[in-house]
PDB file of C-alpha atoms in Angstrom:
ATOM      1  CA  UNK N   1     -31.744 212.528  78.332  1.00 54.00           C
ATOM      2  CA  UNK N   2     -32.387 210.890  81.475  1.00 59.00           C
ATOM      3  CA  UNK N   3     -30.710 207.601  82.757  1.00 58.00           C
ATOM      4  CA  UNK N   4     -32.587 205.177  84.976  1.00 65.00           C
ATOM      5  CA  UNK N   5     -29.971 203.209  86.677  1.00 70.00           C
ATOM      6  CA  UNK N   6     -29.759 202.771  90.705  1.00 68.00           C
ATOM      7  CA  UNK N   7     -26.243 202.519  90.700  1.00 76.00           C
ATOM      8  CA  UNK N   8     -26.239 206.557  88.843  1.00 80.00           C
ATOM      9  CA  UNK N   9     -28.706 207.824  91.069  1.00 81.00           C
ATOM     10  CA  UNK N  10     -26.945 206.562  94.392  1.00 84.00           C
ATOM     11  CA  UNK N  11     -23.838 208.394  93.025  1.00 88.00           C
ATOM     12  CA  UNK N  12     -25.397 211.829  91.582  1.00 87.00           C
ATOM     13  CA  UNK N  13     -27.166 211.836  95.499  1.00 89.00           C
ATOM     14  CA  UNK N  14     -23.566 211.263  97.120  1.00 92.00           C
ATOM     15  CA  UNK N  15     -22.008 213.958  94.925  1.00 93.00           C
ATOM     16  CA  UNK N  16     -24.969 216.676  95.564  1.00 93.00           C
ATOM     17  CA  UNK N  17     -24.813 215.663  99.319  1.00 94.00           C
ATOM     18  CA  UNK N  18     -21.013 215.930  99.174  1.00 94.00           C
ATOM     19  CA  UNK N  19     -21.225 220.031  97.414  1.00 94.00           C
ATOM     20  CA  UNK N  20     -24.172 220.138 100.068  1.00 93.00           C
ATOM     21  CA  UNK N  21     -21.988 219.888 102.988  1.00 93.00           C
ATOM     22  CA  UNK N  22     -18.894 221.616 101.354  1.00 93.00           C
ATOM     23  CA  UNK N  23     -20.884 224.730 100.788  1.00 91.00           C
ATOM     24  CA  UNK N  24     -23.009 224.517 103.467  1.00 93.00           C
ATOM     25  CA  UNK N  25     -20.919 224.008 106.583  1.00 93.00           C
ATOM     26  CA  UNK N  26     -19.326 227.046 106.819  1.00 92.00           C
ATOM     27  CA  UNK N  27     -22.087 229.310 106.874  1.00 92.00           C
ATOM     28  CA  UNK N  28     -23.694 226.858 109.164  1.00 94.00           C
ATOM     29  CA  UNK N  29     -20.496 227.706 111.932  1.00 92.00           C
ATOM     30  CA  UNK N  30     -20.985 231.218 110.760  1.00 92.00           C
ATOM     31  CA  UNK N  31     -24.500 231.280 111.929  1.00 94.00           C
ATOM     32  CA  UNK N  32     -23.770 228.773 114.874  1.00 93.00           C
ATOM     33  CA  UNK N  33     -21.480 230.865 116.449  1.00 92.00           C
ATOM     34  CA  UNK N  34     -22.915 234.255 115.651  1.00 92.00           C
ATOM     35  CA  UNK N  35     -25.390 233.214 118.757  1.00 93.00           C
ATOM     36  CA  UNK N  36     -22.540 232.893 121.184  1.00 91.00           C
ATOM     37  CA  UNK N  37     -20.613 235.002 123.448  1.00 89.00           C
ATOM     38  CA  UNK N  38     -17.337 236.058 122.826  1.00 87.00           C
ATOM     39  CA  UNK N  39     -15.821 234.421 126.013  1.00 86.00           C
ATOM     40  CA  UNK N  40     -17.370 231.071 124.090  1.00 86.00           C
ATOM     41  CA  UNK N  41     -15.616 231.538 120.862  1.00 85.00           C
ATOM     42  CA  UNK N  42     -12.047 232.122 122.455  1.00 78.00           C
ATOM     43  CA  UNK N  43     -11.102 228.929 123.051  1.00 76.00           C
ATOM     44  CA  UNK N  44     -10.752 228.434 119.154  1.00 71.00           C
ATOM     45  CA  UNK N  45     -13.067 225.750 118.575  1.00 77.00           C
ATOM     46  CA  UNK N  46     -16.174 226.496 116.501  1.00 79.00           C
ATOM     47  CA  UNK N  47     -19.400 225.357 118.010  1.00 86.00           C
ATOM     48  CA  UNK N  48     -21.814 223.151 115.636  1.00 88.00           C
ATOM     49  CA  UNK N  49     -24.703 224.035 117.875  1.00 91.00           C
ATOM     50  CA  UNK N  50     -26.704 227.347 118.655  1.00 92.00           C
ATOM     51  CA  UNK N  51     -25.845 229.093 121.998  1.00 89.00           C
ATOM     52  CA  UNK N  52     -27.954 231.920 123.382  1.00 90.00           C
ATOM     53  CA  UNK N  53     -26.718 235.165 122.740  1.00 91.00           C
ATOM     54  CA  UNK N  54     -27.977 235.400 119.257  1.00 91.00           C
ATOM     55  CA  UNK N  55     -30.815 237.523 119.809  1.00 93.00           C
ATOM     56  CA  UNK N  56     -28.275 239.944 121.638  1.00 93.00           C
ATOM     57  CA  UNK N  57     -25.374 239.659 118.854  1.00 92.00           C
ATOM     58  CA  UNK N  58     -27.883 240.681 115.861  1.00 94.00           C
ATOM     59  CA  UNK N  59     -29.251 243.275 118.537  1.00 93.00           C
ATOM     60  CA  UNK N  60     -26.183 244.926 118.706  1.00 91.00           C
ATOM     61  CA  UNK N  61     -25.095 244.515 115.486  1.00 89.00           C
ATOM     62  CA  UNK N  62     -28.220 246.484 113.839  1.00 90.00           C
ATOM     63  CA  UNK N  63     -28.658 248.988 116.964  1.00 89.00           C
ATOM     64  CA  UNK N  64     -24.875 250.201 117.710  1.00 89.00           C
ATOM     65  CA  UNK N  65     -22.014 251.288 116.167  1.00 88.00           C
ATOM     66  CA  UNK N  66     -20.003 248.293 115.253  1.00 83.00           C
ATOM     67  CA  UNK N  67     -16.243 248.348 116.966  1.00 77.00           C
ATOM     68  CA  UNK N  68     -13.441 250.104 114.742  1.00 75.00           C
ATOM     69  CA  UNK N  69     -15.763 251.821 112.326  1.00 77.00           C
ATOM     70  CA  UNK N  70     -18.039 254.210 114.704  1.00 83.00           C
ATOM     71  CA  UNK N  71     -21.501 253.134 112.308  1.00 88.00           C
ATOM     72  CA  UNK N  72     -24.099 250.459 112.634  1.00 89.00           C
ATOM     73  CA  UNK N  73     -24.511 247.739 110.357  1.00 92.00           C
ATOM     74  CA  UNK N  74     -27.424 249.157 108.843  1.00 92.00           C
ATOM     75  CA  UNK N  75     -25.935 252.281 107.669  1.00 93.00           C
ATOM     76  CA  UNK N  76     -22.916 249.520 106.084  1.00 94.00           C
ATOM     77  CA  UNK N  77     -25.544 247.705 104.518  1.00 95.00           C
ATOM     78  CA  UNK N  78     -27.360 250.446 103.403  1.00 95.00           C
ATOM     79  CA  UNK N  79     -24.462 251.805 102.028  1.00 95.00           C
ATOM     80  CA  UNK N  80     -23.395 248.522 100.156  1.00 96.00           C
ATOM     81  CA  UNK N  81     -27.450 248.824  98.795  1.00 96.00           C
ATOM     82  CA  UNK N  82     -27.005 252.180  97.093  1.00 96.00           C
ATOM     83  CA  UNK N  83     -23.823 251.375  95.518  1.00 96.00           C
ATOM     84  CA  UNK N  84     -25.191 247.693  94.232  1.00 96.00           C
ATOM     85  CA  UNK N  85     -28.040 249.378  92.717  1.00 96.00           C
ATOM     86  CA  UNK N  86     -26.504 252.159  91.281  1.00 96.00           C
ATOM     87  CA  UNK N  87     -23.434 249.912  89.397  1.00 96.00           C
ATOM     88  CA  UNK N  88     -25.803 247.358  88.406  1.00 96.00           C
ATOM     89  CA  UNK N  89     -28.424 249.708  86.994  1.00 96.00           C
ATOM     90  CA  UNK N  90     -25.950 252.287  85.395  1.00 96.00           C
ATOM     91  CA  UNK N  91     -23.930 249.309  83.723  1.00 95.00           C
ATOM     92  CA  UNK N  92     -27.684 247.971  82.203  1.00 95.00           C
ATOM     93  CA  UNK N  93     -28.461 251.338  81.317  1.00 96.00           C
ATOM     94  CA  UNK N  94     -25.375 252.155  79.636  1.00 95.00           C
ATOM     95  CA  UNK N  95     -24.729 248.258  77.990  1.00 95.00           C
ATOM     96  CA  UNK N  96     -28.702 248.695  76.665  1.00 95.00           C
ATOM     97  CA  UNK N  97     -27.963 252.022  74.978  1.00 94.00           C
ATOM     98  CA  UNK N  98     -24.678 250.737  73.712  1.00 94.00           C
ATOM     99  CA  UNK N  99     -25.875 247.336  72.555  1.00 94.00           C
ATOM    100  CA  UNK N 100     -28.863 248.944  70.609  1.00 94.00           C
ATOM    101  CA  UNK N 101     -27.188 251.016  68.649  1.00 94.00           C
ATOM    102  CA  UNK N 102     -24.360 248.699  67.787  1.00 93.00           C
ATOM    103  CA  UNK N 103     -27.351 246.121  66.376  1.00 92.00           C
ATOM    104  CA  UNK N 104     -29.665 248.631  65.057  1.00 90.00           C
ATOM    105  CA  UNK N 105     -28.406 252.020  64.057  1.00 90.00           C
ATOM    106  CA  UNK N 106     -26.167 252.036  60.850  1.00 88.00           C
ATOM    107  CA  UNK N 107     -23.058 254.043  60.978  1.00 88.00           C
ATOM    108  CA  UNK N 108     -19.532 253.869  60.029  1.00 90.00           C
ATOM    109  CA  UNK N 109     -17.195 251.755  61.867  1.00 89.00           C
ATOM    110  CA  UNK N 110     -20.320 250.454  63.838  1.00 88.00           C
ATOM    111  CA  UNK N 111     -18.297 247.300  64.349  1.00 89.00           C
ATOM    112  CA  UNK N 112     -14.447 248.722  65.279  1.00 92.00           C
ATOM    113  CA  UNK N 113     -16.620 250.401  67.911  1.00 92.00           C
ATOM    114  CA  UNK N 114     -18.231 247.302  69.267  1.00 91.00           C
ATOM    115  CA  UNK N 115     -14.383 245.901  69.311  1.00 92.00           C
ATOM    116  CA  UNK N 116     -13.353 248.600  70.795  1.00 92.00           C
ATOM    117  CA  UNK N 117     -15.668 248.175  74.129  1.00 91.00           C
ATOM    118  CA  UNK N 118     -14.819 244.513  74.001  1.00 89.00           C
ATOM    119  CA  UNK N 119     -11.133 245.201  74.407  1.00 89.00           C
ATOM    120  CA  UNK N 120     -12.137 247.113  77.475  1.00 87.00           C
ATOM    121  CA  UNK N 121     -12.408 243.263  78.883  1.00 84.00           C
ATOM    122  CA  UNK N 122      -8.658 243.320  79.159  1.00 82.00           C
ATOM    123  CA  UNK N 123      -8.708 246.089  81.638  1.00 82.00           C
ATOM    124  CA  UNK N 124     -10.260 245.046  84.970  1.00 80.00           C
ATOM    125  CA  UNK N 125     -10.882 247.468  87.646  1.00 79.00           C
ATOM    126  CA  UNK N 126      -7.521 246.509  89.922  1.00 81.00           C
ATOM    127  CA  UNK N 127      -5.635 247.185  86.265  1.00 84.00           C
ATOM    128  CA  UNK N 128      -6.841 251.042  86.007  1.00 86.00           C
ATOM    129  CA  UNK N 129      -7.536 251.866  89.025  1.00 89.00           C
ATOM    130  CA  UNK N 130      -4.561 253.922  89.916  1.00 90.00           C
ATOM    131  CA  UNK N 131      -5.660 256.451  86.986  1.00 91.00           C
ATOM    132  CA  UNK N 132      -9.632 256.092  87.577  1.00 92.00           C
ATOM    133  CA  UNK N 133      -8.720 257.235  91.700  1.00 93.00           C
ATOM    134  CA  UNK N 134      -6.735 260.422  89.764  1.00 94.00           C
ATOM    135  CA  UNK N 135      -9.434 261.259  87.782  1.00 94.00           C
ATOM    136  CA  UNK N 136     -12.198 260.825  90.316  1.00 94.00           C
ATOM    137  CA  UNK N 137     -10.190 262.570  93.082  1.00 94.00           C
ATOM    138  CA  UNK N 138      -9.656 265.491  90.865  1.00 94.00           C
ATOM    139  CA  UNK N 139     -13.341 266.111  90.145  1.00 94.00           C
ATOM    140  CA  UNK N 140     -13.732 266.061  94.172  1.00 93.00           C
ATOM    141  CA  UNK N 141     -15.800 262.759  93.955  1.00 93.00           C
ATOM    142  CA  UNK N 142     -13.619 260.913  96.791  1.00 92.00           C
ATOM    143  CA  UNK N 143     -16.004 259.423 100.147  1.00 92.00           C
ATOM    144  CA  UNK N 144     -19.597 259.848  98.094  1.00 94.00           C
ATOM    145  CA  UNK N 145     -21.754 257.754  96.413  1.00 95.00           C
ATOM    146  CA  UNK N 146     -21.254 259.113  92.995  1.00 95.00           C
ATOM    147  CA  UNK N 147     -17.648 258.488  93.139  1.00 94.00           C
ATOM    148  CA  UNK N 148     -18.414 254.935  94.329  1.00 94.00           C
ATOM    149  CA  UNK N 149     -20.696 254.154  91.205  1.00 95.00           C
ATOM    150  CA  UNK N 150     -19.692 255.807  88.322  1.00 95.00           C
ATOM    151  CA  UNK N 151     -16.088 254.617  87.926  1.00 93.00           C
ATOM    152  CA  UNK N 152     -17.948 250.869  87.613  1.00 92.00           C
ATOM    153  CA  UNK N 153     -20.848 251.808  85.393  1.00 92.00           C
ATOM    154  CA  UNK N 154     -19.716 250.441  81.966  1.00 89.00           C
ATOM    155  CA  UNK N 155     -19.690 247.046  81.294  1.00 89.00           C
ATOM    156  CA  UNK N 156     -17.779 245.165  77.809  1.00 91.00           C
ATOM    157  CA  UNK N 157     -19.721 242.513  79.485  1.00 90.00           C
ATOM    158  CA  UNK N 158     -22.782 243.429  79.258  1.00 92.00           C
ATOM    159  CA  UNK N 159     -23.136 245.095  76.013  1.00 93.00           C
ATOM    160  CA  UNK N 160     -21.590 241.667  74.218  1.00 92.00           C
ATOM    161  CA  UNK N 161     -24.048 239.504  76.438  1.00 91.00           C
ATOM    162  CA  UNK N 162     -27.058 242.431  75.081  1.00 92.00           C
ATOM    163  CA  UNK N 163     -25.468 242.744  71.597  1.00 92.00           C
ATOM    164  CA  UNK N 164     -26.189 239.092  71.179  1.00 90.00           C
ATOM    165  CA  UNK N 165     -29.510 239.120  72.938  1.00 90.00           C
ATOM    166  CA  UNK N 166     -30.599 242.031  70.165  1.00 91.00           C
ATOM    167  CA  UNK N 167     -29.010 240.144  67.274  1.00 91.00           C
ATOM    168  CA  UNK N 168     -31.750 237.415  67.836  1.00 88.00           C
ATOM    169  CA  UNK N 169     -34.839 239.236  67.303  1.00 87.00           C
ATOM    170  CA  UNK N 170     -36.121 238.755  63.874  1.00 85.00           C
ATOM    171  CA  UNK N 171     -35.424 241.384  61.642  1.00 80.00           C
ATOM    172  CA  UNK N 172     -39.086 241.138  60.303  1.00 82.00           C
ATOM    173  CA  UNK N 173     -39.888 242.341  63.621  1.00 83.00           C
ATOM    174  CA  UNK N 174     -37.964 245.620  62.669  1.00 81.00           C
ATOM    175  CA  UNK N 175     -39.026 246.235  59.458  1.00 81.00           C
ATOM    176  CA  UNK N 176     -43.151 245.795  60.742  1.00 85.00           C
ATOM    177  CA  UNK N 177     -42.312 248.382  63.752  1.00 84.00           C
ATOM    178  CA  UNK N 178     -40.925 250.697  61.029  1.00 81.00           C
ATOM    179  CA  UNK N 179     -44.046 250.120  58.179  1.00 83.00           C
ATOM    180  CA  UNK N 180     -46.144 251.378  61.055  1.00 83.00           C
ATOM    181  CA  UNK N 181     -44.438 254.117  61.573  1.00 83.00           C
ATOM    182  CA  UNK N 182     -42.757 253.176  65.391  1.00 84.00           C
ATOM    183  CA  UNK N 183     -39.195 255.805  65.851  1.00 87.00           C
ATOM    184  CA  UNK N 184     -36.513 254.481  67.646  1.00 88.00           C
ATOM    185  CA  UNK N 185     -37.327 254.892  71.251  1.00 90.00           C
ATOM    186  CA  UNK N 186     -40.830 253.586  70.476  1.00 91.00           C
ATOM    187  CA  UNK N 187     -39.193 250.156  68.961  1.00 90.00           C
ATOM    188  CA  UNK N 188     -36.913 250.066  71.837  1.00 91.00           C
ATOM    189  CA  UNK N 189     -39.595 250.740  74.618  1.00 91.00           C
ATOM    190  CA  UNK N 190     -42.418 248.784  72.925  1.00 90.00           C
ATOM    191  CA  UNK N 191     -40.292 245.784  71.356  1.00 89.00           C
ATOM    192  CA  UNK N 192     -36.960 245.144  72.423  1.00 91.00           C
ATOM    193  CA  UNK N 193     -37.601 245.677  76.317  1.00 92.00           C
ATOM    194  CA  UNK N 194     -40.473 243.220  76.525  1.00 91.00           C
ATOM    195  CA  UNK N 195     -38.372 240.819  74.419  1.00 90.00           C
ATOM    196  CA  UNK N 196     -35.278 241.164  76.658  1.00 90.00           C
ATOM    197  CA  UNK N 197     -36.836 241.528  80.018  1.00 89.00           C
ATOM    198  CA  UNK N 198     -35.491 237.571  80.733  1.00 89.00           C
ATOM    199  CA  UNK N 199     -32.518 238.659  80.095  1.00 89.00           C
ATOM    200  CA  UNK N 200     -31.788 241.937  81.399  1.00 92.00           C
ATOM    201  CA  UNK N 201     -33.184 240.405  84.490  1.00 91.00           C
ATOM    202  CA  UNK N 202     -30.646 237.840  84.750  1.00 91.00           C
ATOM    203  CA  UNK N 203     -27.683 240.440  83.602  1.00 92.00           C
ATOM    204  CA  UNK N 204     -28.933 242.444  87.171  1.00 94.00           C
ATOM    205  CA  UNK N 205     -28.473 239.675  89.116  1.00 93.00           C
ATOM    206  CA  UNK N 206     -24.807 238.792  87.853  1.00 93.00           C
ATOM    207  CA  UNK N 207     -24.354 242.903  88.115  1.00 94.00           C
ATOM    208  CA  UNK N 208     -26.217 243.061  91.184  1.00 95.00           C
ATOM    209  CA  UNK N 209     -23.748 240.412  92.950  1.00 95.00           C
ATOM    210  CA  UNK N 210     -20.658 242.422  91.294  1.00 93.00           C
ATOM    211  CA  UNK N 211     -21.314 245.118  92.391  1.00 95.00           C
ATOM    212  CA  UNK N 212     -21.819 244.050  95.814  1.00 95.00           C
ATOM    213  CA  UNK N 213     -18.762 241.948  97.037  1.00 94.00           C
ATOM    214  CA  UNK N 214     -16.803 244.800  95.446  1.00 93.00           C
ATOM    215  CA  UNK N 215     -13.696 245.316  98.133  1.00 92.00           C
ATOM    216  CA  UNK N 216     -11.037 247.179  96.660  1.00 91.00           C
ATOM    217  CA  UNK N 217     -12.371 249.884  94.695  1.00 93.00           C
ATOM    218  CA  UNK N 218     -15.129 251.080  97.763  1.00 93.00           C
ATOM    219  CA  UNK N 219     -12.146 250.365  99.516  1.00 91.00           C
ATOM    220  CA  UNK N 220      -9.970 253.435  98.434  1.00 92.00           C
ATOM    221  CA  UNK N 221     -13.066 255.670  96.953  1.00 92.00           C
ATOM    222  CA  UNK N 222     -14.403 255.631 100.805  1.00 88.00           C
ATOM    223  CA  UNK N 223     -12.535 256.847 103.742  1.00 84.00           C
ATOM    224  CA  UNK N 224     -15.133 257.817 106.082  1.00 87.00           C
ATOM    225  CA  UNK N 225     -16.870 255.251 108.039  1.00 86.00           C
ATOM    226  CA  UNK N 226     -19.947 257.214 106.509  1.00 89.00           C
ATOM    227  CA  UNK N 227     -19.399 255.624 103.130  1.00 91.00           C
ATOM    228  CA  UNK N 228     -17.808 252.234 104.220  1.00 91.00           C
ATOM    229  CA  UNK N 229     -19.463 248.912 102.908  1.00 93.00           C
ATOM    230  CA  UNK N 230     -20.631 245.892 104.715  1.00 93.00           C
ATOM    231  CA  UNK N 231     -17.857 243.808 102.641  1.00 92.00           C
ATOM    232  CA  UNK N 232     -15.245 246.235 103.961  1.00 89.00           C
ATOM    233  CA  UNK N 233     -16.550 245.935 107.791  1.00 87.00           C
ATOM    234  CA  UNK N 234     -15.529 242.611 108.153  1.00 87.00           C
ATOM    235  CA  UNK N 235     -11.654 242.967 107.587  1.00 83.00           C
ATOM    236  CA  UNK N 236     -12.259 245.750 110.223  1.00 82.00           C
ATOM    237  CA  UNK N 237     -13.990 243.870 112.392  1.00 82.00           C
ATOM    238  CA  UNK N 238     -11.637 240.886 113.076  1.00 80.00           C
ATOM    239  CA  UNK N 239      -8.599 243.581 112.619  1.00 75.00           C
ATOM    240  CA  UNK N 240      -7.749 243.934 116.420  1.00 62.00           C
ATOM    241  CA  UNK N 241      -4.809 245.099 117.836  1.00 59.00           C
ATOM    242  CA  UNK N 242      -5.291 245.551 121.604  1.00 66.00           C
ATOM    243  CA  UNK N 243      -8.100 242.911 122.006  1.00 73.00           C
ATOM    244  CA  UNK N 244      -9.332 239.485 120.824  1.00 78.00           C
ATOM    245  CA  UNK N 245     -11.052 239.946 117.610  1.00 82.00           C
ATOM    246  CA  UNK N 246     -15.734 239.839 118.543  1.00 87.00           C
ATOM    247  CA  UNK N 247     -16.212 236.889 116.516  1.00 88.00           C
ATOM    248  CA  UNK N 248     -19.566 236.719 117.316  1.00 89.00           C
ATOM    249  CA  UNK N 249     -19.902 240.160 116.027  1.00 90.00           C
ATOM    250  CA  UNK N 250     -17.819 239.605 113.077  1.00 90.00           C
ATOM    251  CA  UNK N 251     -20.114 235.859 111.936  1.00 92.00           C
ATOM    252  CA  UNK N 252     -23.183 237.438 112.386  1.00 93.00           C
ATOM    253  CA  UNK N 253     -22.116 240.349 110.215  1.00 93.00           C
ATOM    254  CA  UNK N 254     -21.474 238.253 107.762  1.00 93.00           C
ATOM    255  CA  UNK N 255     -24.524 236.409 107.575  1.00 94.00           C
ATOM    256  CA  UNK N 256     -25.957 239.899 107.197  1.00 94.00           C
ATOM    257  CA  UNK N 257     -23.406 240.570 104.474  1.00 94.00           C
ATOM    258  CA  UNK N 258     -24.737 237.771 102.676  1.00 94.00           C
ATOM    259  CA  UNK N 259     -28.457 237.769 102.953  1.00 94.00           C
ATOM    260  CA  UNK N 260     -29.387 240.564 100.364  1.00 95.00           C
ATOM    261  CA  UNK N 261     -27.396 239.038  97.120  1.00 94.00           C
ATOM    262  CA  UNK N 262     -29.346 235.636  98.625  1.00 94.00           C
ATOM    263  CA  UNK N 263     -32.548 237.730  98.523  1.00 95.00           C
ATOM    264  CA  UNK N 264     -32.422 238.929  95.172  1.00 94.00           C
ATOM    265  CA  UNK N 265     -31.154 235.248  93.689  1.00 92.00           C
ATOM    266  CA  UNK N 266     -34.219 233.711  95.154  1.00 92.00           C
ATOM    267  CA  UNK N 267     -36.693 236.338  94.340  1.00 92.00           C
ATOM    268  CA  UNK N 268     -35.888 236.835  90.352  1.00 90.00           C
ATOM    269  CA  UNK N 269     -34.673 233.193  90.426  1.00 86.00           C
ATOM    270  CA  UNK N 270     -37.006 232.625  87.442  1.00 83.00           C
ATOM    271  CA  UNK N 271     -35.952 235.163  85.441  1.00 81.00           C
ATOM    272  CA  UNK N 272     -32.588 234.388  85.846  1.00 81.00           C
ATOM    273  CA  UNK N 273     -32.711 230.777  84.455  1.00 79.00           C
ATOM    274  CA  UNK N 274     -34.454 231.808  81.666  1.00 77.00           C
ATOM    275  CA  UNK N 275     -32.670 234.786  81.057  1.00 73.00           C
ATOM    276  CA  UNK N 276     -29.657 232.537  80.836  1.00 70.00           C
ATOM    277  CA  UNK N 277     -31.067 229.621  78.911  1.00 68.00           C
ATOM    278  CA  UNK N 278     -33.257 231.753  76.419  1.00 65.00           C
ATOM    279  CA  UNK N 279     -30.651 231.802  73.345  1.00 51.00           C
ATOM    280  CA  UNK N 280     -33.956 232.369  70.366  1.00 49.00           C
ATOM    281  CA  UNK N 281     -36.838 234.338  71.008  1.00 51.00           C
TER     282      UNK N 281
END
């Protein structure tokens, strides 16, 4: 329902404007002074306007290793890329397998099972994670990839969120795939994939993001600069002993930091709204 009143509209406007410019201006003095030099910035007052040294700042941002960690900010970011992918794709994976059979297969205690991976929601990461850094540095898995991802791959999440999805496909649908003779992975590839593409889509996103603002766990499964994230980089960055923090360096790294979860937002933007409205198919 929509109201047509002046009076409304003026006030809906001022509000929007209002989250606008709370939300807005501190990556615009992020990007502002990522294009100034660091003798600009250490007077303490952040400039509103651009200064010339961007070009230079991104430069040697991209093109050097960054100060304290001994690696570029491409190899950070690439880093933070693999791990993203890997958590948000193993967690789908996993959730999709999980999910299925929960909705589909008939077993005993099909349903103290599904409990039982939605108590899991009571146990965040910074609750087990002294045991999960035992396990994984006893199966030599500290400072790679694999140790970075796997620990993070299931989600209680994201099996309820697919459990759900699955329970609203018809069950006539089902019964039709199995009169003409369709097995399991044929339902699943030919049926409940196209149906839940919104929606899968829009669970990679939220996993995607996860996945990549994670600090504490990359935090203590990396040591080497090698293996360090772009989230990481900034607490090293401004974390100066001997010198004034490079906070032109450390703003434009974190416009950088924040570009690729904007990326993905804006290109599966569509699927995402629908994968988060769509509650009947």
């Amino acid at each position: 329902m929509r109201y047509r009143r002046p009076g409304l509209d003026g006030l809906t406007h001022l509000l929007l404007i209002i989250g606008v410019v709370i939300f807005g201006l501190p990556l615009w003095l992020a990007l502002t002074a990522s294009t100034h030099s660091a003798a600009d910035l250490q007077n303490g007052i952040a400039p509103l306007w651009f200064g010339d040294q961007g070009l230079a700042n991104y430069w040697q941002l991209l093109s050097q290793p960054m100060p304290g960690l001994g690696v570029s900010a491409l190899r950070l970011l690439g880093n933070s890329l693999v791990m993203a992918l890997g958590i948000a794709l193993g967690k789908i994976a996993i959730s999709l397998l999980a999910a299925y059979a929960i909705v589909f297969f008939r077993f005993p205690c099909r349903t103290l099972c599904f409990w039982l991976i939605f108590v899991t929601l009571m146990l965040p990461v910074e609750v087990r994670i002294v045991p999960t850094y035992g396990v994984v540095a006893r199966f030599g898995l500290i400072d790679t990839y694999a140790g970075m991802i796997l620990p993070l791959i299931a989600s209680a999440t994201a099996t309820f969120l697919l459990r759900q999805c699955f329970l609203s496909l018809p069950s006539e649908l089902f019964e039709a795939a199995r009169l003409d003779g369709a097995g399991p992975l044929r339902f699943l590839k030919d049926f409940v994939l196209p149906l839940s593409r919104t929606n899968l889509a829009a669970l990679f996103v939220i996993m995607f993001i996860y996945s990549w603002n994670q600090y504490l766990w990359p935090l203590l499964a990396a040591n080497s600069p090698d293996h360090a994230t772009a989230v990481i980089s900034l607490k090293n960055l401004v974390q100066s002993t001997d010198t004034l923090p490079p906070w032109q360096l450390a703003t434009a790294m974190t416009l950088l930091t924040v570009l690729p979860p904007v990326v993905v937002i804006v290109a599966m933007q569509r699927f995402f709204v629908r994968g988060l409205t769509d509650a009947e198919k």
